[in-house]
Short mmCIF file of C-alpha atoms in Angstrom, two decimals:
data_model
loop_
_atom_site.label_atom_id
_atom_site.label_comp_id
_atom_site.label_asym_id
_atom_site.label_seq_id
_atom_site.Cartn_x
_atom_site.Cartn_y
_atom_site.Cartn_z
CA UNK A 122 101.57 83.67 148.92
CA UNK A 123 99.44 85.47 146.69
CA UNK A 124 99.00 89.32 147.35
CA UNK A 125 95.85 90.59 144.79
CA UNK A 126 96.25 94.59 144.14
CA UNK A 127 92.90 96.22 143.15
CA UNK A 128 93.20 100.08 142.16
CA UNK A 129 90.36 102.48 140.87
CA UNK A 130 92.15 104.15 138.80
CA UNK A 131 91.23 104.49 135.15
CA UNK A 132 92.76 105.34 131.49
CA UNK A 133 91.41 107.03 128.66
CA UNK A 134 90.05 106.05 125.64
CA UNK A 135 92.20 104.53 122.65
CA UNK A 136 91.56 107.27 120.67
CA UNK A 137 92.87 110.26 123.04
CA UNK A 138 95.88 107.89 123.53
CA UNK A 139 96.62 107.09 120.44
CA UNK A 140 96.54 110.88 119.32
CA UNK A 141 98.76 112.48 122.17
CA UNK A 142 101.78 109.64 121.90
CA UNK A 143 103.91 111.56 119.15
CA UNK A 144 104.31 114.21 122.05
CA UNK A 145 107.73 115.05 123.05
CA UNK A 146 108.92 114.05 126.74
CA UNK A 147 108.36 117.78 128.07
CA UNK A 148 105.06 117.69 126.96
CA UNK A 149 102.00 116.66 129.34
CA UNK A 150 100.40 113.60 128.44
CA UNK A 151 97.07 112.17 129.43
CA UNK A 152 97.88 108.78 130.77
CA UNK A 153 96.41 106.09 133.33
CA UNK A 154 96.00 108.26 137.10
CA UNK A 155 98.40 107.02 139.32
CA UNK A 156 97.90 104.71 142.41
CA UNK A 157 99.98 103.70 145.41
CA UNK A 158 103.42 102.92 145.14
CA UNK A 159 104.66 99.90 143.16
CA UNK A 160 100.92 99.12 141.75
CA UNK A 161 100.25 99.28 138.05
CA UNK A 162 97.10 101.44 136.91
CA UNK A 163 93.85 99.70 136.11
CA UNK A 164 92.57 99.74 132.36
CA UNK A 165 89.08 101.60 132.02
CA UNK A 166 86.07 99.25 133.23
CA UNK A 167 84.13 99.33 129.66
CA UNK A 168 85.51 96.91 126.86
CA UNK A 169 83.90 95.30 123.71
CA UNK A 170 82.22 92.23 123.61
CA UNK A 171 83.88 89.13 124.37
CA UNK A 172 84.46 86.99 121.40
CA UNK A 173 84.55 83.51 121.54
CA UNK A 174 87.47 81.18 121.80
CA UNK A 175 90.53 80.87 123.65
CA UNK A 176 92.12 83.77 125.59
CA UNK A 177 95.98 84.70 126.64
CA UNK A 178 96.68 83.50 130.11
CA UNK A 179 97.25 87.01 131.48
CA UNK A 180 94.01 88.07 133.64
CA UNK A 181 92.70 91.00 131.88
CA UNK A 182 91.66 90.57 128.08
CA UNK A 183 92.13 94.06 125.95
CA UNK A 184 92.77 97.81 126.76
CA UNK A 185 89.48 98.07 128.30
CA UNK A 186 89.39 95.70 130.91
CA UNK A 187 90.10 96.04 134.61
CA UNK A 188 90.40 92.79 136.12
CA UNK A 189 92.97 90.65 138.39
CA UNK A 190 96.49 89.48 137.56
CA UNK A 191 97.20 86.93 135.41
CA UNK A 192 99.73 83.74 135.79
CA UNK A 193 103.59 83.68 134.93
CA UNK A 194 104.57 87.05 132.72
CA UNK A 195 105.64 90.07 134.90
CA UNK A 196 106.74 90.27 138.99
CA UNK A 197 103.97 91.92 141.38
CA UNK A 198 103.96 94.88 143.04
CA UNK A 199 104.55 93.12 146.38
CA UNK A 200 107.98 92.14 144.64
CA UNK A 201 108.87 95.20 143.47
CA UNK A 202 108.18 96.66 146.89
CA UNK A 203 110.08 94.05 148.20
CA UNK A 204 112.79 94.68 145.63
CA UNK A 205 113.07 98.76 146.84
CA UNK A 206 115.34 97.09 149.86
CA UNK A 207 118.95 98.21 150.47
CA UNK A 208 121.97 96.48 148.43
CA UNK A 209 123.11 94.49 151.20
CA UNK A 210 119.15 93.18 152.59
CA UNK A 211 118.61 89.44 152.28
CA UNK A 212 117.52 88.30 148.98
CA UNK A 213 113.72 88.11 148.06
CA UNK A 214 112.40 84.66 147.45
CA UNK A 215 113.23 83.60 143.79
CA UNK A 216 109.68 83.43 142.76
CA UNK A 217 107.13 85.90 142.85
CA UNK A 218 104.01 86.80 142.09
CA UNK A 219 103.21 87.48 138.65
CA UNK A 220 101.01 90.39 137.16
CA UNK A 221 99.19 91.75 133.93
CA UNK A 222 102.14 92.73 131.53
CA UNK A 223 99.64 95.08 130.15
CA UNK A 224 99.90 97.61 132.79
CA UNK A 225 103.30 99.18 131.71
CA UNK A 226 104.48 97.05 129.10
CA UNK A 227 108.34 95.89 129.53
CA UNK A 228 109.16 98.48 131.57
CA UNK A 229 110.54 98.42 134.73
CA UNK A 230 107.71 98.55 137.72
CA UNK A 231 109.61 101.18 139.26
CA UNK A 232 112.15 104.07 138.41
CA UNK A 233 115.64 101.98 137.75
CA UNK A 234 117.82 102.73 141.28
CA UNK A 235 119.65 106.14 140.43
CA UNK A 236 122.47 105.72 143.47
CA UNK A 237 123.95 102.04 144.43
CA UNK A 238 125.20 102.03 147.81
CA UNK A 239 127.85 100.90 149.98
CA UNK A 240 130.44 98.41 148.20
CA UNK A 241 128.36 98.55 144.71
CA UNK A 242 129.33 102.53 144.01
CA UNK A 243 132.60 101.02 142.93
CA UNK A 244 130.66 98.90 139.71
CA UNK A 245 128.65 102.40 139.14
CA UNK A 246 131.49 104.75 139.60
CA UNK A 247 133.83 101.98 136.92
CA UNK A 248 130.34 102.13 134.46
CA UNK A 249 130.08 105.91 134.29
CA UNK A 250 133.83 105.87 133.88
CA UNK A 251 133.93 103.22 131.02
CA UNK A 252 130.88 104.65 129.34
CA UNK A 253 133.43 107.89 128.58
CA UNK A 254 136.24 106.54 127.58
CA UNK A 255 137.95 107.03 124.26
CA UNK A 256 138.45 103.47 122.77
CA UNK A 257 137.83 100.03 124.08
CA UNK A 258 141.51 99.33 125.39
CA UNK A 259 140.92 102.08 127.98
CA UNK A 260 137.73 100.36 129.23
CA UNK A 261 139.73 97.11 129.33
CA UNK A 262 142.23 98.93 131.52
CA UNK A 263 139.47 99.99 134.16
CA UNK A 264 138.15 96.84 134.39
CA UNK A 265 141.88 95.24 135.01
CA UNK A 266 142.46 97.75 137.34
CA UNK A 267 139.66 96.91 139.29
CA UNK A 268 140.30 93.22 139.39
CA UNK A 269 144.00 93.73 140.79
CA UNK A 270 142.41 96.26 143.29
CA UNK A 271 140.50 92.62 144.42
CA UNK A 272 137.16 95.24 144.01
CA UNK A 273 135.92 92.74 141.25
CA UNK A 274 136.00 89.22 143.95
CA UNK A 275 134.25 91.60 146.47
CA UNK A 276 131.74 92.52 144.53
CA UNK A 277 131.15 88.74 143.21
CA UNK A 278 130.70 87.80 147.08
CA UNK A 279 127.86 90.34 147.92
CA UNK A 280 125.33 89.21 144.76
CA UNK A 281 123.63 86.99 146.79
CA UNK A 282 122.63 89.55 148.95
CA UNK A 283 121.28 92.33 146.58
CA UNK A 284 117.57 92.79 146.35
CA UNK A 285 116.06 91.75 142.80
CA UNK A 286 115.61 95.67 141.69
CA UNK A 287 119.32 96.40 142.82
CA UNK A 288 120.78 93.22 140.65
CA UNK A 289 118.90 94.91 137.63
CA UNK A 290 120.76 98.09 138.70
CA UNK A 291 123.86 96.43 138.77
CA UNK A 292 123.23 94.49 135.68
CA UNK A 293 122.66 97.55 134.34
CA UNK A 294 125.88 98.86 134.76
CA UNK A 295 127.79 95.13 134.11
CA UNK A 296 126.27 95.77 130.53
CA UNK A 297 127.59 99.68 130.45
CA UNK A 298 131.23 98.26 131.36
CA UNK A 299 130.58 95.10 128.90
CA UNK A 300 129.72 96.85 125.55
CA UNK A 301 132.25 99.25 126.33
CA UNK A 302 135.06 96.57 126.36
CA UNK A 303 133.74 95.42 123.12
CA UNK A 304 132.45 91.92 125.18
CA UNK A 305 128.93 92.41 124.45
CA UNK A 306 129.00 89.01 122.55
CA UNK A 307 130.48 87.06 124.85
CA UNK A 308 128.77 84.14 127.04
CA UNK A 309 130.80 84.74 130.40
CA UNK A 310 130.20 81.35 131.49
CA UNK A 311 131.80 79.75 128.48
CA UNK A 312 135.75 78.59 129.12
CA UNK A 313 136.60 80.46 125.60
CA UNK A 314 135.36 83.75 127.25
CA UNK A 315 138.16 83.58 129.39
CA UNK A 316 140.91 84.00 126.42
CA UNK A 317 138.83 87.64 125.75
CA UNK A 318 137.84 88.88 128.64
CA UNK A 319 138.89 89.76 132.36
CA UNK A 320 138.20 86.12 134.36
CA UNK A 321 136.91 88.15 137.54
CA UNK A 322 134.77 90.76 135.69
CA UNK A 323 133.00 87.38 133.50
CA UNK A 324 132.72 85.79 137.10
CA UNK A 325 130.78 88.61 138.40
CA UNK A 326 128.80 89.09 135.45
CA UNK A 327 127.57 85.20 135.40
CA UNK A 328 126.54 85.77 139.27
CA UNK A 329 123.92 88.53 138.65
CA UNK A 330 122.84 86.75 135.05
CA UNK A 331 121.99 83.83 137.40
CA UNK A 332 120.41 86.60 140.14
CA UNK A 333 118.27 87.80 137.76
CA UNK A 334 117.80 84.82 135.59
CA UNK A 335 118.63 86.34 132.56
CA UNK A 336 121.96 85.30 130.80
CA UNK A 337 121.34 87.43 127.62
CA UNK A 338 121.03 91.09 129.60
CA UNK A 339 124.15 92.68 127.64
CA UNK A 340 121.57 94.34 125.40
CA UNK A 341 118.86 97.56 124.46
CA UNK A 342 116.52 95.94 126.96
CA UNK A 343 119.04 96.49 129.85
CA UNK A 344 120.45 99.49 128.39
CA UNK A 345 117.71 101.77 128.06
CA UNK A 346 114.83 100.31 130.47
CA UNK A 347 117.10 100.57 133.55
CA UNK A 348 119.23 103.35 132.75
CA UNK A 349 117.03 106.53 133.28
CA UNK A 350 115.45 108.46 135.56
CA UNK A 351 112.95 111.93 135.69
CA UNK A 352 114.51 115.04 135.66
CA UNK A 353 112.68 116.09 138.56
CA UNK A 354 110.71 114.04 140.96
CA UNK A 355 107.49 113.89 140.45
CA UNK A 356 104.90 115.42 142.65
CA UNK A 357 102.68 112.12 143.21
CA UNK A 358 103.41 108.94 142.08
CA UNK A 359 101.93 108.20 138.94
CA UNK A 360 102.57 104.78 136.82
CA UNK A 361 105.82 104.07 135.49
CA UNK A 362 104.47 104.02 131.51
CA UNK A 363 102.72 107.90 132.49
CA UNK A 364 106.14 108.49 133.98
CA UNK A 365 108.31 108.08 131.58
CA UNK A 366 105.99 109.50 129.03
CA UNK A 367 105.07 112.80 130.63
CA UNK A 368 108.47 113.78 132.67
CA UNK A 369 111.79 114.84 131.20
CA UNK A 370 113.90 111.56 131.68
CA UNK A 371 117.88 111.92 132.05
CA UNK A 372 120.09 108.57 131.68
CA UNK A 373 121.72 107.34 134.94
CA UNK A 374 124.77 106.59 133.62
CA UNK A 375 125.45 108.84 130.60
CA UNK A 376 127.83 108.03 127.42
CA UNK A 377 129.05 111.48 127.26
CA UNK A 378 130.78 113.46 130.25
CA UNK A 379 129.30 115.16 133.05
CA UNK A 380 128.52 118.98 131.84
CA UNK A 381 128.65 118.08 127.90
CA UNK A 382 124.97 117.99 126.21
CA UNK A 383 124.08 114.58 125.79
CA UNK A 384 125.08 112.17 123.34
CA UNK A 385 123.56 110.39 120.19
CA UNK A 386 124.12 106.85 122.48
CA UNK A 387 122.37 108.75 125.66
CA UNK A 388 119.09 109.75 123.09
CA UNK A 389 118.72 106.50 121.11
CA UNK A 390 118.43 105.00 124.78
CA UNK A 391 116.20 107.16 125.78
CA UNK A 392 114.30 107.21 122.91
CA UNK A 393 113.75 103.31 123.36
CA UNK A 394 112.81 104.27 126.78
CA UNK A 395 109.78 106.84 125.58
CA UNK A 396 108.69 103.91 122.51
CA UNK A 397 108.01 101.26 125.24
CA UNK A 398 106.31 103.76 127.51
CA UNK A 399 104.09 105.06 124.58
CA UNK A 400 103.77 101.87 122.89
CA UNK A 401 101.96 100.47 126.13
CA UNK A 402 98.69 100.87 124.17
CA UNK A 403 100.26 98.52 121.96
CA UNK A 404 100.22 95.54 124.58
CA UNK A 405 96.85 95.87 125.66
CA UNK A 406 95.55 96.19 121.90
CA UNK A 407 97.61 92.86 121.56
CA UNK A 408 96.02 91.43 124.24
CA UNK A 409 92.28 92.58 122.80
CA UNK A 410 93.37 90.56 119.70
CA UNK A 411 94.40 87.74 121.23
CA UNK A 412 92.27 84.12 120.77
CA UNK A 413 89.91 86.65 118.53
CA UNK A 414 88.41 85.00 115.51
CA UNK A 415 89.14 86.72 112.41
CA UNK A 416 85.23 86.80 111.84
CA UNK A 417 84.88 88.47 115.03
CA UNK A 418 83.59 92.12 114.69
CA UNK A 419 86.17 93.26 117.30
CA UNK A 420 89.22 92.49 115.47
CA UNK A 421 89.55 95.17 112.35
CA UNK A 422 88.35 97.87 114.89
CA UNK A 423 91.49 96.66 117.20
CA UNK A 424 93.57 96.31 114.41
CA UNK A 425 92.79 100.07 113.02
CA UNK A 426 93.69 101.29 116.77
CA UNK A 427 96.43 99.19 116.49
CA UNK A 428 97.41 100.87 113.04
CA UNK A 429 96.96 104.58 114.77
CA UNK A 430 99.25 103.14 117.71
CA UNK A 431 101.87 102.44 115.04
CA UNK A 432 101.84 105.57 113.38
CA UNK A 433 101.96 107.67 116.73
CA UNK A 434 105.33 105.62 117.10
CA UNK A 435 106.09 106.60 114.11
CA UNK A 436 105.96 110.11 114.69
CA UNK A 437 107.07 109.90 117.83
CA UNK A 438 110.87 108.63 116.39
CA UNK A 439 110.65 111.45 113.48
CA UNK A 440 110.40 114.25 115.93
CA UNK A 441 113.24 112.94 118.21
CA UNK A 442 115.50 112.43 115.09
CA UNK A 443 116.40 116.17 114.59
CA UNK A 444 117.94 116.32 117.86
CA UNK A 445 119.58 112.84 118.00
CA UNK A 446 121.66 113.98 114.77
CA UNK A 447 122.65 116.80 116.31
CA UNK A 448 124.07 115.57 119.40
CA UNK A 449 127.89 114.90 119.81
CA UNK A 450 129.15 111.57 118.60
CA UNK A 451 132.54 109.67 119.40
CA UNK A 452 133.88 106.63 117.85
CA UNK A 453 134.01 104.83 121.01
CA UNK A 454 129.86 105.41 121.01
CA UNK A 455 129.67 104.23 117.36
CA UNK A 456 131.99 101.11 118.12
CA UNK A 457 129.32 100.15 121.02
CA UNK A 458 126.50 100.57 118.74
CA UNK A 459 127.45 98.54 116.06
CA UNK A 460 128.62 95.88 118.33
CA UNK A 461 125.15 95.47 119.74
CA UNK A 462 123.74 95.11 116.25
CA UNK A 463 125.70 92.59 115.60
CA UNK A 464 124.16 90.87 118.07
CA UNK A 465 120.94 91.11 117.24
CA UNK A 466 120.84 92.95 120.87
CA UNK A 467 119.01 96.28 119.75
CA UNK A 468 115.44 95.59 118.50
CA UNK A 469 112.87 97.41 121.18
CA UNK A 470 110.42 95.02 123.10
CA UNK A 471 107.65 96.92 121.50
CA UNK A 472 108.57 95.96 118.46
CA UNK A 473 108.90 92.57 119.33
CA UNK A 474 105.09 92.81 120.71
CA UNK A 475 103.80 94.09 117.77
CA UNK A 476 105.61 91.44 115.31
CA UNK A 477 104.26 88.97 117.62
CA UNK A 478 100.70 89.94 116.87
CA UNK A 479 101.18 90.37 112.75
CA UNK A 480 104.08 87.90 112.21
CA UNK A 481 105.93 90.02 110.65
CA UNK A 482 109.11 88.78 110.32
CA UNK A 483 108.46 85.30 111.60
CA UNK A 484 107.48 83.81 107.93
CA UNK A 485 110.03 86.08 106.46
CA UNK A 486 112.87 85.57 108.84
CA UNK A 487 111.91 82.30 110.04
CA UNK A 488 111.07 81.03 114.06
CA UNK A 489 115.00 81.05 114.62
CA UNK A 490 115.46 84.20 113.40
CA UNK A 491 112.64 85.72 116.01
CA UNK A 492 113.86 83.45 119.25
CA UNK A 493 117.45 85.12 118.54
CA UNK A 494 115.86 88.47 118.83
CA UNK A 495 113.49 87.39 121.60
CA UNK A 496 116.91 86.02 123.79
CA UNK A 497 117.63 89.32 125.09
CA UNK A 498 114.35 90.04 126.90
CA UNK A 499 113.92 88.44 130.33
CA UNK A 500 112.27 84.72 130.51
CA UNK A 501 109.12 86.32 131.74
CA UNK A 502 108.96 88.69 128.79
CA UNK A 503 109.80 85.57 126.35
CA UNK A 504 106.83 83.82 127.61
CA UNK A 505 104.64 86.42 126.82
CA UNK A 506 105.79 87.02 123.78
CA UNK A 507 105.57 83.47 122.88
CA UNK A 508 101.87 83.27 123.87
CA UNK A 509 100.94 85.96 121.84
CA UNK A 510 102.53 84.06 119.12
CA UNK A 511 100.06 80.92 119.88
CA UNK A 512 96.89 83.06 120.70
CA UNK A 513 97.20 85.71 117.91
CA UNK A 514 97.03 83.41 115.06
CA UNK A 515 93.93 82.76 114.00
CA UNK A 516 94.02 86.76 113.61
CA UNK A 517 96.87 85.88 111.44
CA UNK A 518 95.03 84.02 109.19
CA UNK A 519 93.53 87.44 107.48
CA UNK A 520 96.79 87.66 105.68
CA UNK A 521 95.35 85.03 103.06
CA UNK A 522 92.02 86.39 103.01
CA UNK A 523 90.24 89.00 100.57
CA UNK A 524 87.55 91.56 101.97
CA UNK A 525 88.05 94.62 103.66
CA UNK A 526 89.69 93.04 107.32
CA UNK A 527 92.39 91.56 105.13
CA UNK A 528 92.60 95.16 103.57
CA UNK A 529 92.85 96.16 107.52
CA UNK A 530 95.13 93.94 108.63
CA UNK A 531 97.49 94.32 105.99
CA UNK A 532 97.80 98.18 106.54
CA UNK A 533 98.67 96.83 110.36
CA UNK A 534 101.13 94.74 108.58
CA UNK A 535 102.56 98.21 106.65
CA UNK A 536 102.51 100.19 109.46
CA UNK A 537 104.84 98.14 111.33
CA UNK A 538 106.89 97.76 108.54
CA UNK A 539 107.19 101.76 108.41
CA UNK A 540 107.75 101.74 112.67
CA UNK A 541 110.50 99.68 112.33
CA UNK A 542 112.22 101.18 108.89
CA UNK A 543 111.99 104.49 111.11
CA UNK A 544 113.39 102.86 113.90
CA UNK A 545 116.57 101.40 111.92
CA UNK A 546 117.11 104.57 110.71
CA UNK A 547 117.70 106.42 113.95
CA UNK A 548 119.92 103.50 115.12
CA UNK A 549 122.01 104.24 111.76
CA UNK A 550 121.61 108.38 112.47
CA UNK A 551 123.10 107.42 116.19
CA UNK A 552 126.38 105.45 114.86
CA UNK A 553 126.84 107.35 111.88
CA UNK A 554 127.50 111.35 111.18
CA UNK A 555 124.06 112.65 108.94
CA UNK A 556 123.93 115.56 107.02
CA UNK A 557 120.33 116.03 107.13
CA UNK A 558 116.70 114.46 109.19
CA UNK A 559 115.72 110.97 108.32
CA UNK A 560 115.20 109.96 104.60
CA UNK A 561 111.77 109.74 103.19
CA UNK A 562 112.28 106.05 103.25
CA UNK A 563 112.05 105.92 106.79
#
């Protein structure tokens, strides 16, 4: 069954967008109105001329348009309302409804679950307790504990029953407890696994990769997106991207102990968290761009917004760097980070979005190189991603032109180049002491 959401909310323009991003998460920002529970805002009604050629199979077309749900990229709010049920409810069927990916980006549709229930406050109360331990054999040693307590089998035997939004939760945590035993790396269906790693702990995290069809979770994606929450409940519900822009956001479970200011791990996360719910301008700007001729009059206007997008996020990562260096740091926290980037397992979706739409990357790195970063997003994410790969390049094709929307596009190209130099250098401030803010490099 289909269920078609219409909502009369609207956004503003780019430009007020665009110009508020770099705010700090205390700060008020003017974002989409909010709507009923579980449904995405609706872009503003007014958009530029439709160009010819082929469009991305997502519904709405640009920042500016308000239109129905496309096919195959993100679950519907009917699913995500089905997905608020309790841990032990009957599973959700395993397909549902798609929706416009545009209306909060890769975020989560709702606020991740802050309390697991019943059996499953074992896995959070063994996450919060291996996110704060001092080396990696100490995590090891909860997790063992855990399976000779038989609390690993019994939590294997209930992941049929958890609703789609509580397997994220739990996934959630499995990745906490899985980078924290140094296993981030490992495939836990794959017999060699076994040799490394707990058997019951790799049996339970195969059963909610399979629940939420997503074998590669052990990454950013999982750790930031689904582990925070506001400060302090909202008034009204607004939408998730306005949410998590505009409210104070705490992580669920935290990498440094309970009274103790947060630590460098905690604010990278949540500093992912805050880029993807900025950066939602990003998406829709990518989908304005997408099947556009590079002769169309449209495209260097998107691309400039796309440019001031860019630099916002830019901004945005500069102002949170003073206080990321000064937060407390552990070895255990440095240990985890570097083990993700080994893995290829901390580039933002955001970033991935925008390298979709200006390649970069792809001709440097080659296609390899960008499915290996792509492997860690969910499959729904992936496809988008992959379509704007298809649909965005005849845009791309300004990269061997002259003229001044070359000259545009390249300074697209630049500014993404800058995003992500700034980005890599707050990752580095996070697993390494600094002495001072980021470099002028970055």
């Amino acid at each position: 069954m289909t269920t078609t959401t219409t909502t009369t909310t609207t956004t503003p323009t780019m430009a007020g967008t665009s110009a508020t991003a770099s705010t700090t998460p205390s700060t008020t920002v003017t974002g989409s109105a909010g709507g009923a529970a579980g449904v995405p805002a609706a872009r503003p009604a007014t958009r530029p001329a439709a160009a010819p050629g082929s469009r991305i199979p997502t519904g709405a077309s640009g920042p500016y348009a308000a239109s129905a749900p496309g096919p195959g990229i993100l679950p519907s709010a009917s699913a995500a309302s089905a997905a608020s049920a309790e841990p032990a409810s009957s599973a959700e069927p395993a397909t549902a409804s798609p929706h416009d990916p545009c209306a909060h980006g890769f975020l989560p549709e709702r606020p991740p679950v802050r309390s697991m229930i019943g059996t499953w406050t074992r896995l959070d109360a063994m996450a919060r307790a291996a996110a704060i331990v001092p080396d990696r054999e100490a995590a090891v040693a909860l997790v063992e504990r855990a399976h000779r307590a038989d609390e690993l089998s019994a939590l294997r035997q209930r992941v049929s029953r958890l609703s789609l939004r509580n397997a994220e939760a739990a996934a959630m945590r499995i990745a906490v407890i899985a980078v924290s035993c140094g296993w981030c790396g490992l495939d836990p269906q794959a017999p060699a696994a076994r040799e490394v790693a707990d058997g019951a702990f790799l049996d339970l995290w195969a059963a909610i990769a399979h629940r939420i069809d997503h074998d590669q979770f052990v990454a950013l994606p999982t750790l930031a997106l689904h582990n925070w929450v506001p400060e302090r409940k909202p008034r009204r519900h607004i939408p998730i991207d306005q949410l998590a822009r505009t409210e104070v956001l705490v992580p669920i479970v935290r990498w440094a102990p309970e009274g103790q200011p947060l630590s460098r791990l905690d604010r990278l996360m949540l500093a992912a968290t805050r880029l993807e719910a900025h950066g939602i301008w990003l998406f829709r700007l990518a989908e304005t761009l997408a099947g556009r001729s590079p002769d169309d009059s449209s495209t260097p206007t998107a691309l400039r917004r796309l440019v001031r997008v860019q630099h916002a996020l830019r901004a945005q990562l500069l102002a949170e760097a003073a206080e990321l260096t000064a937060a407390p740091a552990t070895p255990q926290q440095r240990a985890v980070l570097g083990a993700l980037a080994e893995q290829g397992a901390l580039e933002p979706p955001v970033l991935q979005a925008a390298e979709a739409v200006l390649g970069i990357g792809g001709r440097r790195m080659g296609e390899g190189r960008r499915q290996m970063m792509r492997r860690h997003l969910p499959a729904q994410h992936r496809a988008w991603l992959s379509a704007m790969d298809r649909h965005c390049a005849p845009v791309r094709t300004l990269a061997h032109r002259g003229g001044p929307d070359a000259a545009v596009y390249r300074e697209a190209q630049e500014s993404l180049i800058a995003l992500r130099r700034t980005y890599t250098a707050l990752v580095q401030a996070a697993a390494r002491p600094t002495t001072g803010p980021l470099t002028a490099a970055a």
